[in-house]
XYZ file of C-alpha atoms in Angstrom:
668
model
C 12.838 -9.223 -25.199
C 14.760 -6.153 -24.984
C 17.737 -6.596 -22.398
C 18.740 -3.096 -22.190
C 18.552 -1.769 -18.660
C 15.311 0.394 -18.181
C 16.013 2.817 -15.332
C 14.293 6.284 -15.193
C 16.232 8.923 -16.231
C 16.276 12.701 -14.895
C 15.977 15.420 -17.669
C 19.096 17.573 -17.566
C 18.421 21.403 -17.158
C 20.771 24.242 -17.308
C 21.533 26.207 -14.492
C 18.851 28.727 -15.454
C 16.218 26.348 -15.437
C 15.290 25.798 -19.235
C 16.002 23.009 -21.332
C 19.087 22.576 -23.090
C 19.392 23.895 -26.511
C 17.941 21.452 -29.174
C 18.701 21.090 -32.786
C 15.157 21.326 -33.582
C 12.551 19.311 -34.607
C 13.444 16.094 -36.286
C 11.956 15.039 -39.523
C 10.372 11.830 -39.905
C 9.959 9.560 -43.117
C 8.069 6.390 -43.915
C 11.307 4.350 -44.132
C 12.425 5.624 -40.782
C 9.245 4.917 -39.025
C 9.068 1.508 -40.530
C 12.713 0.790 -39.610
C 11.859 1.844 -35.976
C 9.089 -0.158 -35.686
C 10.773 -3.387 -36.893
C 13.889 -2.692 -34.550
C 11.805 -1.888 -31.403
C 8.843 -4.118 -32.104
C 8.932 -5.969 -28.831
C 9.424 -2.796 -26.897
C 6.261 -1.328 -28.449
C 4.101 -4.237 -28.167
C 5.044 -4.868 -24.367
C 4.386 -0.927 -23.801
C 0.634 -1.617 -25.732
C 0.101 -4.810 -23.552
C 0.736 -2.609 -20.269
C -1.629 0.062 -21.043
C -4.562 -2.656 -22.293
C -6.820 -3.496 -19.512
C -6.408 -6.888 -18.284
C -10.290 -7.518 -17.978
C -9.729 -8.085 -21.875
C -8.428 -11.893 -20.660
C -4.448 -12.759 -21.212
C -5.152 -14.044 -24.744
C -7.349 -11.367 -26.219
C -5.056 -8.621 -24.456
C -1.740 -10.159 -26.056
C -3.340 -10.602 -29.456
C -4.826 -6.519 -29.184
C -1.269 -5.476 -28.239
C 0.279 -6.540 -31.529
C -2.601 -5.517 -33.737
C -2.357 -1.863 -31.763
C 1.285 -1.948 -32.500
C 1.259 -3.219 -36.192
C -1.520 -0.754 -36.908
C 0.847 2.069 -35.711
C 2.859 2.187 -39.051
C 1.636 5.033 -40.915
C 1.129 4.714 -44.324
C 3.368 5.894 -47.289
C 2.705 9.767 -47.457
C 0.986 10.370 -43.996
C 4.182 11.377 -42.261
C 5.311 14.044 -45.257
C 6.457 16.965 -43.445
C 5.827 15.484 -39.723
C 8.206 16.297 -37.063
C 8.608 15.029 -33.693
C 9.280 17.818 -30.968
C 12.368 17.177 -28.997
C 11.040 17.696 -25.564
C 8.362 15.362 -26.041
C 10.323 12.292 -27.086
C 13.023 9.963 -25.724
C 14.942 7.314 -27.738
C 14.529 3.985 -27.394
C 17.218 3.392 -24.714
C 14.860 5.500 -22.374
C 16.454 8.974 -22.447
C 17.035 11.742 -24.782
C 19.868 11.903 -27.282
C 22.737 12.907 -25.556
C 24.289 15.166 -28.329
C 22.182 18.091 -27.485
C 18.731 16.917 -25.155
C 16.667 16.798 -28.393
C 15.649 13.909 -30.704
C 18.179 12.614 -33.227
C 17.148 11.762 -36.609
C 17.867 8.121 -35.390
C 15.714 8.522 -32.370
C 12.662 10.372 -34.192
C 11.185 7.208 -35.969
C 10.960 5.165 -32.632
C 9.250 8.452 -30.924
C 6.709 8.989 -33.800
C 5.992 5.031 -33.669
C 5.681 5.158 -30.163
C 3.196 8.220 -29.754
C 0.915 6.489 -32.548
C 0.976 3.054 -30.227
C -0.030 4.855 -26.933
C -2.982 6.884 -29.000
C -4.042 3.562 -30.364
C -3.995 1.947 -26.981
C -5.967 4.739 -25.225
C -8.478 4.644 -27.990
C -9.120 0.782 -27.328
C -9.459 1.576 -23.589
C -12.269 4.175 -24.568
C -9.948 7.101 -23.134
C -8.867 8.351 -26.807
C -10.389 9.344 -29.753
C -14.109 8.568 -30.111
C -13.912 5.747 -27.974
C -16.553 5.710 -24.965
C -15.165 6.203 -21.616
C -14.860 3.201 -19.657
C -15.421 0.721 -22.389
C -12.669 -1.522 -23.865
C -13.000 -1.751 -27.352
C -10.686 -4.361 -28.658
C -9.164 -3.983 -32.503
C -11.777 -5.361 -35.209
C -9.787 -8.240 -37.125
C -7.035 -8.310 -34.544
C -4.588 -11.185 -35.346
C -5.719 -14.771 -34.738
C -4.135 -17.788 -34.091
C -6.020 -20.775 -35.019
C -6.248 -23.703 -33.004
C -4.019 -22.087 -30.116
C -4.601 -19.693 -27.208
C -1.342 -17.731 -26.392
C -0.618 -16.214 -23.279
C 2.785 -14.482 -21.292
C 4.470 -16.657 -19.039
C 3.470 -16.474 -15.592
C 5.560 -14.522 -13.183
C 5.711 -14.492 -9.416
C 3.833 -13.039 -6.882
C 5.525 -9.397 -7.059
C 4.656 -9.277 -10.820
C 0.919 -10.444 -10.087
C 0.643 -7.971 -7.352
C 1.874 -5.254 -9.739
C -0.523 -6.434 -12.597
C -3.421 -6.120 -10.012
C -2.245 -2.567 -8.992
C -2.160 -1.757 -12.399
C -5.335 -2.931 -13.276
C -6.976 -0.810 -10.932
C -5.852 2.166 -12.775
C -7.150 3.910 -15.996
C -5.841 3.413 -19.349
C -4.043 6.844 -19.079
C -2.673 5.940 -15.930
C -1.249 2.545 -16.888
C 0.346 4.663 -20.078
C 1.868 7.182 -17.676
C 3.610 4.121 -15.633
C 5.048 2.691 -18.480
C 6.241 5.536 -19.634
C 7.709 6.513 -16.149
C 9.081 3.003 -15.591
C 9.481 1.330 -18.981
C 10.515 4.001 -21.397
C 12.378 5.999 -18.396
C 10.975 9.337 -19.285
C 10.707 12.121 -16.602
C 7.149 13.574 -15.576
C 7.464 16.446 -17.823
C 8.396 14.395 -20.833
C 5.579 12.064 -20.115
C 2.829 14.689 -19.606
C 3.709 16.032 -23.065
C 3.754 12.675 -24.534
C 0.434 11.735 -22.985
C -1.296 14.771 -24.126
C -0.078 14.416 -27.566
C -1.373 10.620 -27.434
C -4.916 12.104 -26.600
C -4.902 11.426 -23.009
C -7.746 13.714 -21.232
C -5.868 14.795 -18.452
C -2.392 13.979 -18.322
C -1.467 15.416 -14.924
C -4.464 13.112 -13.288
C -2.754 10.167 -15.227
C 0.457 10.845 -13.638
C -0.862 11.101 -10.086
C -2.369 7.894 -10.842
C 0.908 6.360 -11.511
C 2.390 7.776 -8.663
C -0.034 5.914 -6.159
C 0.259 2.683 -8.059
C 1.711 0.398 -5.279
C 4.884 -1.778 -5.793
C 5.680 -4.904 -3.820
C 8.017 -4.138 -1.004
C 11.811 -4.600 -2.305
C 11.025 -4.676 -5.854
C 11.846 -2.526 -8.682
C 9.252 -1.251 -10.861
C 11.387 -1.207 -13.906
C 12.541 -4.769 -13.515
C 9.002 -6.196 -12.895
C 7.658 -4.579 -16.087
C 10.841 -6.210 -18.312
C 9.845 -9.641 -16.767
C 8.238 -12.387 -18.787
C 4.888 -11.464 -17.070
C 4.428 -8.706 -19.403
C 6.020 -9.860 -22.251
C 3.856 -10.384 -24.976
C 6.246 -11.560 -27.510
C 7.348 -14.339 -25.478
C 4.323 -16.619 -25.244
C 2.954 -19.992 -24.016
C 0.676 -21.822 -26.251
C -2.133 -24.191 -25.549
C -4.738 -25.811 -27.796
C -8.348 -24.691 -27.980
C -10.919 -27.448 -27.991
C -9.446 -30.280 -30.021
C -12.724 -32.116 -30.572
C -14.843 -29.419 -31.762
C -12.040 -28.587 -34.150
C -12.001 -31.997 -35.577
C -15.845 -31.734 -35.695
C -15.597 -28.407 -37.699
C -13.012 -29.876 -40.142
C -15.007 -32.991 -40.927
C -18.112 -30.924 -41.485
C -16.244 -28.368 -43.716
C -15.071 -31.189 -45.659
C -18.931 -32.662 -45.937
C -19.712 -29.196 -47.078
C -17.359 -29.124 -50.026
C -18.155 -32.694 -51.153
C -21.673 -31.167 -51.524
C -20.162 -28.355 -53.212
C -18.315 -30.696 -56.208
C -21.511 -32.968 -56.405
C -24.220 -30.655 -56.583
C -22.658 -27.482 -58.304
C -23.067 -23.931 -57.847
C -26.852 -24.070 -57.454
C -26.423 -25.471 -53.992
C -23.582 -23.313 -52.599
C -25.486 -21.283 -50.154
C -27.240 -24.558 -48.734
C -23.577 -26.173 -48.607
C -21.977 -23.362 -46.839
C -24.747 -23.544 -44.190
C -24.334 -27.332 -43.776
C -20.368 -26.864 -43.392
C -21.043 -25.292 -40.116
C -23.208 -28.173 -38.437
C -22.919 -31.305 -37.334
C -22.909 -34.208 -40.047
C -26.363 -35.550 -38.632
C -29.393 -33.804 -37.919
C -30.217 -33.014 -34.337
C -33.005 -35.187 -32.935
C -36.259 -33.893 -31.588
C -34.710 -34.344 -28.085
C -31.837 -31.932 -29.015
C -33.785 -29.578 -30.999
C -35.934 -28.827 -27.833
C -32.955 -28.636 -25.641
C -31.884 -25.839 -27.868
C -35.059 -24.125 -27.743
C -35.176 -20.597 -25.497
C -38.891 -21.089 -25.216
C -38.285 -24.425 -23.371
C -35.895 -23.501 -20.799
C -36.972 -24.691 -17.180
C -37.774 -22.224 -14.923
C -39.722 -21.980 -11.102
C -41.821 -19.789 -9.420
C -40.039 -17.008 -7.478
C -40.974 -18.584 -4.236
C -40.497 -21.995 -4.831
C -37.551 -22.460 -2.688
C -39.507 -21.640 0.257
C -41.421 -24.352 0.269
C -38.814 -27.016 -1.292
C -37.595 -29.986 0.803
C -34.367 -29.438 -0.703
C -32.728 -26.069 -1.447
C -30.116 -25.879 -4.538
C -29.921 -24.861 -7.781
C -33.208 -26.600 -8.922
C -35.220 -23.990 -6.954
C -33.532 -20.548 -8.038
C -35.733 -18.616 -9.807
C -34.813 -16.836 -13.161
C -33.255 -13.610 -12.695
C -31.465 -10.718 -14.268
C -32.878 -8.213 -16.789
C -32.063 -10.146 -19.963
C -34.144 -13.420 -19.230
C -36.695 -12.458 -21.969
C -33.614 -12.109 -24.586
C -34.621 -14.890 -26.797
C -31.965 -14.149 -29.253
C -29.188 -14.304 -26.357
C -30.583 -17.181 -24.909
C -30.742 -19.131 -28.149
C -26.817 -18.090 -29.111
C -26.314 -19.446 -25.455
C -27.515 -22.747 -25.936
C -26.248 -23.468 -29.075
C -22.745 -22.434 -28.010
C -22.932 -24.911 -25.293
C -24.127 -27.900 -27.540
C -21.925 -26.778 -30.718
C -19.162 -24.048 -29.649
C -17.611 -22.511 -32.544
C -14.173 -22.173 -33.546
C -14.435 -18.234 -31.762
C -15.512 -19.722 -28.669
C -13.377 -20.282 -25.815
C -14.170 -23.131 -23.667
C -13.122 -24.069 -20.242
C -14.192 -26.705 -17.768
C -12.933 -27.571 -14.379
C -11.191 -30.957 -14.178
C -13.482 -33.744 -14.241
C -16.402 -31.767 -15.686
C -17.960 -33.397 -18.990
C -18.061 -31.464 -21.924
C -20.950 -31.539 -24.540
C -24.439 -29.998 -24.492
C -27.408 -30.354 -22.340
C -29.371 -33.716 -22.431
C -32.646 -31.684 -22.408
C -34.224 -28.214 -21.881
C -31.923 -26.918 -18.694
C -32.760 -24.728 -15.907
C -32.179 -20.525 -16.556
C -30.935 -19.068 -13.396
C -29.484 -15.890 -14.465
C -29.332 -13.790 -17.687
C -28.173 -10.340 -17.613
C -25.403 -7.431 -18.130
C -22.496 -6.920 -16.152
C -18.733 -6.201 -16.692
C -19.126 -4.916 -20.407
C -20.685 -8.585 -21.186
C -24.024 -10.221 -21.465
C -24.115 -13.291 -19.305
C -26.331 -16.517 -19.091
C -26.267 -19.052 -16.378
C -27.923 -22.198 -16.755
C -28.003 -25.462 -14.600
C -28.737 -29.080 -16.149
C -28.751 -30.870 -12.791
C -24.870 -32.042 -13.205
C -23.209 -28.965 -14.485
C -23.334 -25.126 -13.794
C -22.710 -23.274 -17.121
C -21.775 -19.741 -17.736
C -22.157 -18.311 -21.221
C -20.598 -14.652 -21.806
C -20.155 -12.490 -24.913
C -19.149 -8.796 -25.486
C -22.293 -6.572 -24.906
C -23.447 -4.437 -27.797
C -21.068 -3.577 -30.454
C -18.112 -4.583 -28.489
C -15.614 -7.057 -30.240
C -14.498 -10.174 -28.536
C -15.144 -13.759 -28.729
C -17.895 -15.406 -26.680
C -16.822 -17.605 -23.687
C -17.902 -20.851 -21.944
C -17.392 -22.008 -18.899
C -18.503 -25.420 -17.252
C -18.112 -26.742 -13.729
C -19.231 -29.995 -12.416
C -22.337 -29.002 -9.567
C -23.942 -32.441 -9.125
C -24.961 -33.568 -5.682
C -25.116 -29.766 -4.790
C -27.006 -29.089 -1.476
C -27.890 -25.328 0.192
C -24.356 -24.585 1.400
C -22.820 -25.478 -2.266
C -25.679 -23.507 -4.141
C -25.737 -19.985 -2.063
C -23.440 -18.122 -4.236
C -21.856 -17.848 -7.699
C -19.093 -15.999 -9.203
C -20.552 -14.722 -12.187
C -18.119 -12.113 -13.527
C -14.543 -11.064 -12.850
C -13.026 -7.848 -13.984
C -10.152 -5.409 -12.751
C -9.341 -7.370 -9.496
C -12.964 -7.757 -8.571
C -15.751 -10.462 -8.546
C -19.311 -10.020 -8.807
C -21.387 -12.933 -7.214
C -24.945 -14.030 -7.532
C -26.605 -15.032 -4.646
C -29.430 -17.547 -4.078
C -32.885 -16.320 -3.078
C -32.496 -17.593 0.443
C -29.310 -15.312 1.205
C -30.483 -12.415 3.449
C -27.182 -10.490 3.418
C -23.609 -10.753 2.313
C -20.236 -9.216 3.270
C -16.658 -8.901 2.496
C -14.362 -10.359 5.174
C -10.722 -10.716 5.380
C -9.626 -14.375 6.633
C -6.156 -12.974 7.427
C -7.716 -10.440 10.090
C -10.071 -12.389 12.138
C -10.675 -9.518 14.416
C -11.357 -7.006 11.515
C -15.207 -6.311 11.402
C -16.750 -7.739 8.161
C -17.563 -5.058 5.182
C -21.474 -5.538 3.940
C -22.177 -5.404 0.484
C -25.495 -4.425 -0.826
C -27.395 -6.988 -2.881
C -29.076 -5.588 -6.096
C -32.587 -6.627 -7.558
C -31.155 -9.162 -9.592
C -29.330 -10.990 -6.907
C -26.012 -9.711 -7.856
C -23.421 -8.407 -5.199
C -20.680 -6.041 -6.258
C -17.471 -5.413 -5.861
C -15.481 -8.057 -3.980
C -11.869 -7.989 -4.213
C -10.188 -11.222 -5.519
C -8.349 -12.974 -2.482
C -5.087 -11.229 -1.886
C -2.031 -12.211 -3.673
C -0.456 -9.071 -2.256
C 3.025 -10.468 -0.890
C 4.010 -10.214 2.697
C 7.471 -9.140 3.368
C 8.335 -12.717 4.832
C 6.284 -14.585 2.149
C 2.729 -15.684 2.222
C 0.093 -12.967 1.845
C -0.962 -10.084 3.866
C -4.841 -10.465 3.072
C -7.497 -12.973 1.904
C -10.530 -11.740 1.071
C -13.606 -14.027 1.359
C -17.269 -13.906 1.167
C -19.719 -14.100 4.259
C -23.045 -15.021 3.219
C -25.976 -15.063 5.984
C -29.185 -16.942 5.277
C -32.544 -15.898 6.295
C -32.485 -18.220 9.128
C -29.413 -16.389 10.647
C -26.919 -19.013 9.694
C -23.577 -17.381 8.476
C -21.267 -19.311 6.110
C -17.728 -18.479 4.746
C -16.807 -18.947 0.996
C -13.448 -17.960 -1.075
C -13.067 -17.222 -4.837
C -10.564 -20.161 -6.043
C -11.241 -19.076 -9.428
C -14.191 -21.418 -10.542
C -17.729 -20.498 -11.053
C -18.794 -21.890 -7.405
C -16.433 -20.510 -4.494
C -15.304 -23.156 -2.026
C -17.166 -23.298 1.179
C -14.879 -22.838 4.268
C -15.495 -25.008 7.613
C -13.285 -25.670 10.420
C -12.984 -28.578 13.267
C -12.637 -32.356 13.161
C -13.361 -33.782 9.883
C -16.086 -36.305 11.209
C -17.847 -33.125 12.048
C -16.700 -29.687 10.662
C -18.623 -26.380 11.616
C -19.305 -23.172 10.193
C -16.267 -20.136 10.115
C -19.004 -18.029 11.967
C -17.052 -16.478 15.007
C -13.705 -15.119 16.550
C -12.637 -18.448 17.575
C -13.013 -20.253 14.144
C -11.737 -17.169 12.169
C -8.702 -17.158 14.354
C -7.985 -20.781 13.880
C -8.313 -20.435 10.237
C -6.110 -17.361 9.762
C -2.745 -19.028 10.007
C -3.750 -21.297 6.996
C -5.448 -18.584 4.781
C -2.719 -18.058 2.390
C -2.339 -21.821 1.733
C -5.855 -21.648 -0.052
C -4.053 -20.608 -3.098
C -3.008 -24.517 -3.845
C -6.493 -25.070 -4.561
C -7.102 -22.578 -7.517
C -8.695 -24.130 -10.510
C -9.110 -27.266 -9.026
C -12.741 -27.545 -8.886
C -12.637 -27.391 -5.036
C -16.137 -27.693 -3.220
C -15.282 -27.301 0.089
C -12.224 -26.515 2.594
C -11.864 -27.740 6.372
C -8.919 -26.276 8.409
C -8.263 -28.619 11.847
C -5.998 -27.475 14.422
C -5.049 -31.329 15.460
C -2.086 -30.852 17.847
C 0.048 -28.666 19.887
C 3.636 -29.538 20.679
C 5.758 -28.286 23.279
C 9.312 -27.547 21.274
C 12.623 -28.717 22.748
C 15.149 -26.191 24.564
C 11.626 -24.660 25.912
C 11.222 -22.711 22.831
C 7.800 -22.269 23.178
C 4.467 -24.391 21.679
C 3.995 -25.170 17.923
C 0.619 -25.511 16.454
C -0.242 -28.264 13.546
C -3.224 -28.033 11.517
C -4.303 -30.235 8.207
C -6.224 -28.254 5.408
C -8.131 -30.563 3.413
C -9.777 -29.434 -0.200
C -12.667 -31.785 -1.401
C -13.635 -31.195 -5.367
C -16.848 -31.450 -6.616
C -15.861 -34.978 -8.671
C -14.823 -36.520 -5.334
C -11.122 -37.294 -6.585
C -8.460 -34.824 -6.831
C -8.580 -33.650 -3.224
C -5.626 -32.202 -1.765
C -4.189 -32.477 2.073
C -1.856 -30.145 3.331
C -0.139 -30.434 6.875
C 0.593 -26.952 8.268
C 3.344 -26.429 11.075
C 3.155 -22.991 13.058
C 6.178 -21.961 15.017
C 5.778 -19.492 18.053
C 5.853 -16.045 16.983
C 4.744 -16.721 13.290
C 1.402 -15.293 12.297
C 1.424 -17.787 8.991
C 1.603 -21.573 9.109
C 4.026 -23.342 6.660
C 3.275 -26.391 4.662
C 5.140 -29.346 6.253
C 3.812 -32.078 4.036
C 0.915 -32.311 1.205
C -0.829 -35.327 -0.455
C -3.282 -35.727 -3.464
C -6.116 -38.237 -2.827
C -4.965 -39.175 0.748
C -7.754 -40.299 3.044
C -5.823 -38.821 5.617
C -7.760 -35.460 7.337
C -11.029 -36.759 6.041
C -14.180 -38.311 7.080
C -13.219 -41.724 6.036
C -9.558 -41.242 8.103
C -9.656 -38.515 10.276
C -6.282 -39.391 11.702
C -3.412 -37.515 10.481
C 0.573 -37.457 10.958
C 2.963 -35.013 9.692
C 6.635 -33.985 10.352
C 9.084 -31.006 9.688
C 12.598 -30.224 10.357
C 12.849 -27.055 12.878
C 15.976 -25.134 14.010
C 16.218 -24.181 17.479
C 17.419 -20.668 18.897
C 20.691 -22.852 19.894
C 21.266 -23.533 16.347
C 20.337 -27.383 16.870
C 17.983 -28.769 14.396
C 15.333 -31.238 15.130
C 12.918 -33.422 13.678
C 9.344 -32.521 14.815
C 6.110 -34.779 14.167
C 2.785 -34.651 15.486
C 0.056 -36.828 14.873
C -3.943 -36.520 15.673
C -5.469 -37.905 18.868
C -6.061 -41.283 17.191
C -2.275 -41.914 16.715
C -0.712 -43.822 19.844
C 2.970 -43.915 18.777
C 5.472 -42.522 16.016
C 8.161 -44.225 14.326
C 10.933 -42.577 12.133
C 13.436 -44.699 9.741
C 15.422 -44.199 6.797
C 17.617 -41.452 7.374
C 16.673 -40.829 11.217
C 15.739 -43.591 13.288
C 13.842 -43.147 16.456
C 10.617 -43.541 18.012
C 8.024 -41.926 20.457
C 5.465 -43.680 22.786
C 3.050 -40.860 22.282
C 1.569 -38.729 19.410
C 4.367 -36.158 19.678
C 7.979 -36.676 18.334
C 11.390 -34.520 18.680
C 14.910 -35.825 17.950
C 18.107 -34.062 17.156
C 19.200 -34.209 13.469
C 21.494 -32.827 11.088
C 20.357 -29.927 8.911
C 18.637 -31.291 5.524
C 17.993 -34.701 7.150
C 15.085 -36.915 5.846
C 13.082 -39.299 7.758
C 10.051 -41.772 6.863
C 7.378 -41.658 9.334
C 4.479 -44.037 10.228
C 2.346 -44.214 13.480
C 0.584 -46.940 15.403
C -3.316 -45.768 15.794
C -5.265 -46.258 19.095
C -7.407 -48.924 17.186
C -4.342 -50.905 16.541
C -3.919 -49.888 12.811
C -1.215 -48.161 11.138
C -0.687 -44.686 9.393
C 2.066 -43.145 7.254
C 3.025 -39.767 7.412
C 1.436 -37.274 5.171
C 3.458 -36.659 1.755
């Protein structure tokens, strides 16, 4: 990664207000452009990566950035007589040549390649050349890495917040932001370069860039230079190893047939090399036949004894597209090497055992999407719509034992920081609500005829000055019976259902009191992302008077249940007086504490009094009779509350005696 300091520079002008004299346009040759591309390749790829839309996905965005940069090298003879105007270009150090204010011969090659990279990136965004506005066009034949998924290293909350802010800009807006803060150009030079690269309205792009929010206390140049935006410093993960091995075996079988049967069987052998070694059974053929997909009547849910995905009618504009449905079924049963397969933990792979249920098929966010349900799993297939490039994707999530609450809403598509949801037929209204602002009114969203609702902002990673988050957007769903339920997107197909109250009988988050109780724990939901979380319950289990008359602290436990049963996560949170957010004091995986089987919970934390004295605090739920501390700090309390002076950094192992006579260890 280029280690140069990327601070914006102001253009230097003479007292008369005109640009300093320039030695004139700098000629560019092929060898010079080639040398500039090789020398500054990481910087040019980073520039292309910043301009490309995040909706491509992390892996495709990286490969597309490399493809665009490599294609920016002109052919021999293409640059004959080409010159780079001085006021439009800056050298790779982020500023103009110091000798005279223009572009030196050394920097002209970089300036030439950079404008070509920008032009190609804007075309890929559909904002330059012949691309259609608003439609990302990934370069055909982009570099591929077989067997691996490559993506940049994850940054912190500041980098993620900036990435989300940039995703809301147009391609030209992102290009303007990169030129100002990564390349260090002034507004005049950036405007000229954007115009030369094919931006339709460079002024509007600069206005977008100026309005992009940067996390408080952060420098845009430093964030753009971080590994989050570096497509040359990558992490690698394997693709589907099982399917790959099957593909290799099938290819070997095809090669053997070629050797034995000769050229007369070439076409047949190539076809067979794409298929499994054995012929599909009758049941397998039926499960892959779009004509045999299971559907129900539009009003079947009204008289059903149980409301779940089995009574969802098939909806969407593409439910009759047999070709699309056939491709989706085949990709589910036998994903090809280009199909990106993902599954939440504990979700079995493999095709359907019989004809699955068709829930939805439609077009959204530039993709054709199909949604299936086979009684155990919810499956989403997506492919680029029309003539768009890109690999298909298959997502699976476990959904067995689903009930009315679990089948109320599905996250059918995500793009540019927003989510499009698909709602159950028994849903009457949908609204967006900020869990961090319990008193703020919800924002209604109109449901379209196919059952989708758009747009919903993804839960806020916008960092707060003191840590945590400033917003956490949720989905409020109201059924035809008038009951409201709250859900949050944690990155899976199925949003997590939020409840509150004692674990034995949790209630809905449907009034001001329940939302107020949830608000301090909202930011802790980030711990459940990508875990296949089914429901999250938050329970305020204790209030503790603090030593030295410093007020009252509140204790809460947040328990995240998964669809697979195991893999639960329990967090104990401590909220000091005057703090809007809770702090995680302890956490444990697969612990029965704070659950229906063992509702009681015990946790402790270190706390500093206003006097400077440190204390070990602990609190248990109502079923706790007494608390004992050992290992480092020794003491006991005959009640369910514990406070003992201690040195900073002290540790203690907590245990409790229950009212029933049993014992309970501290969480974590």
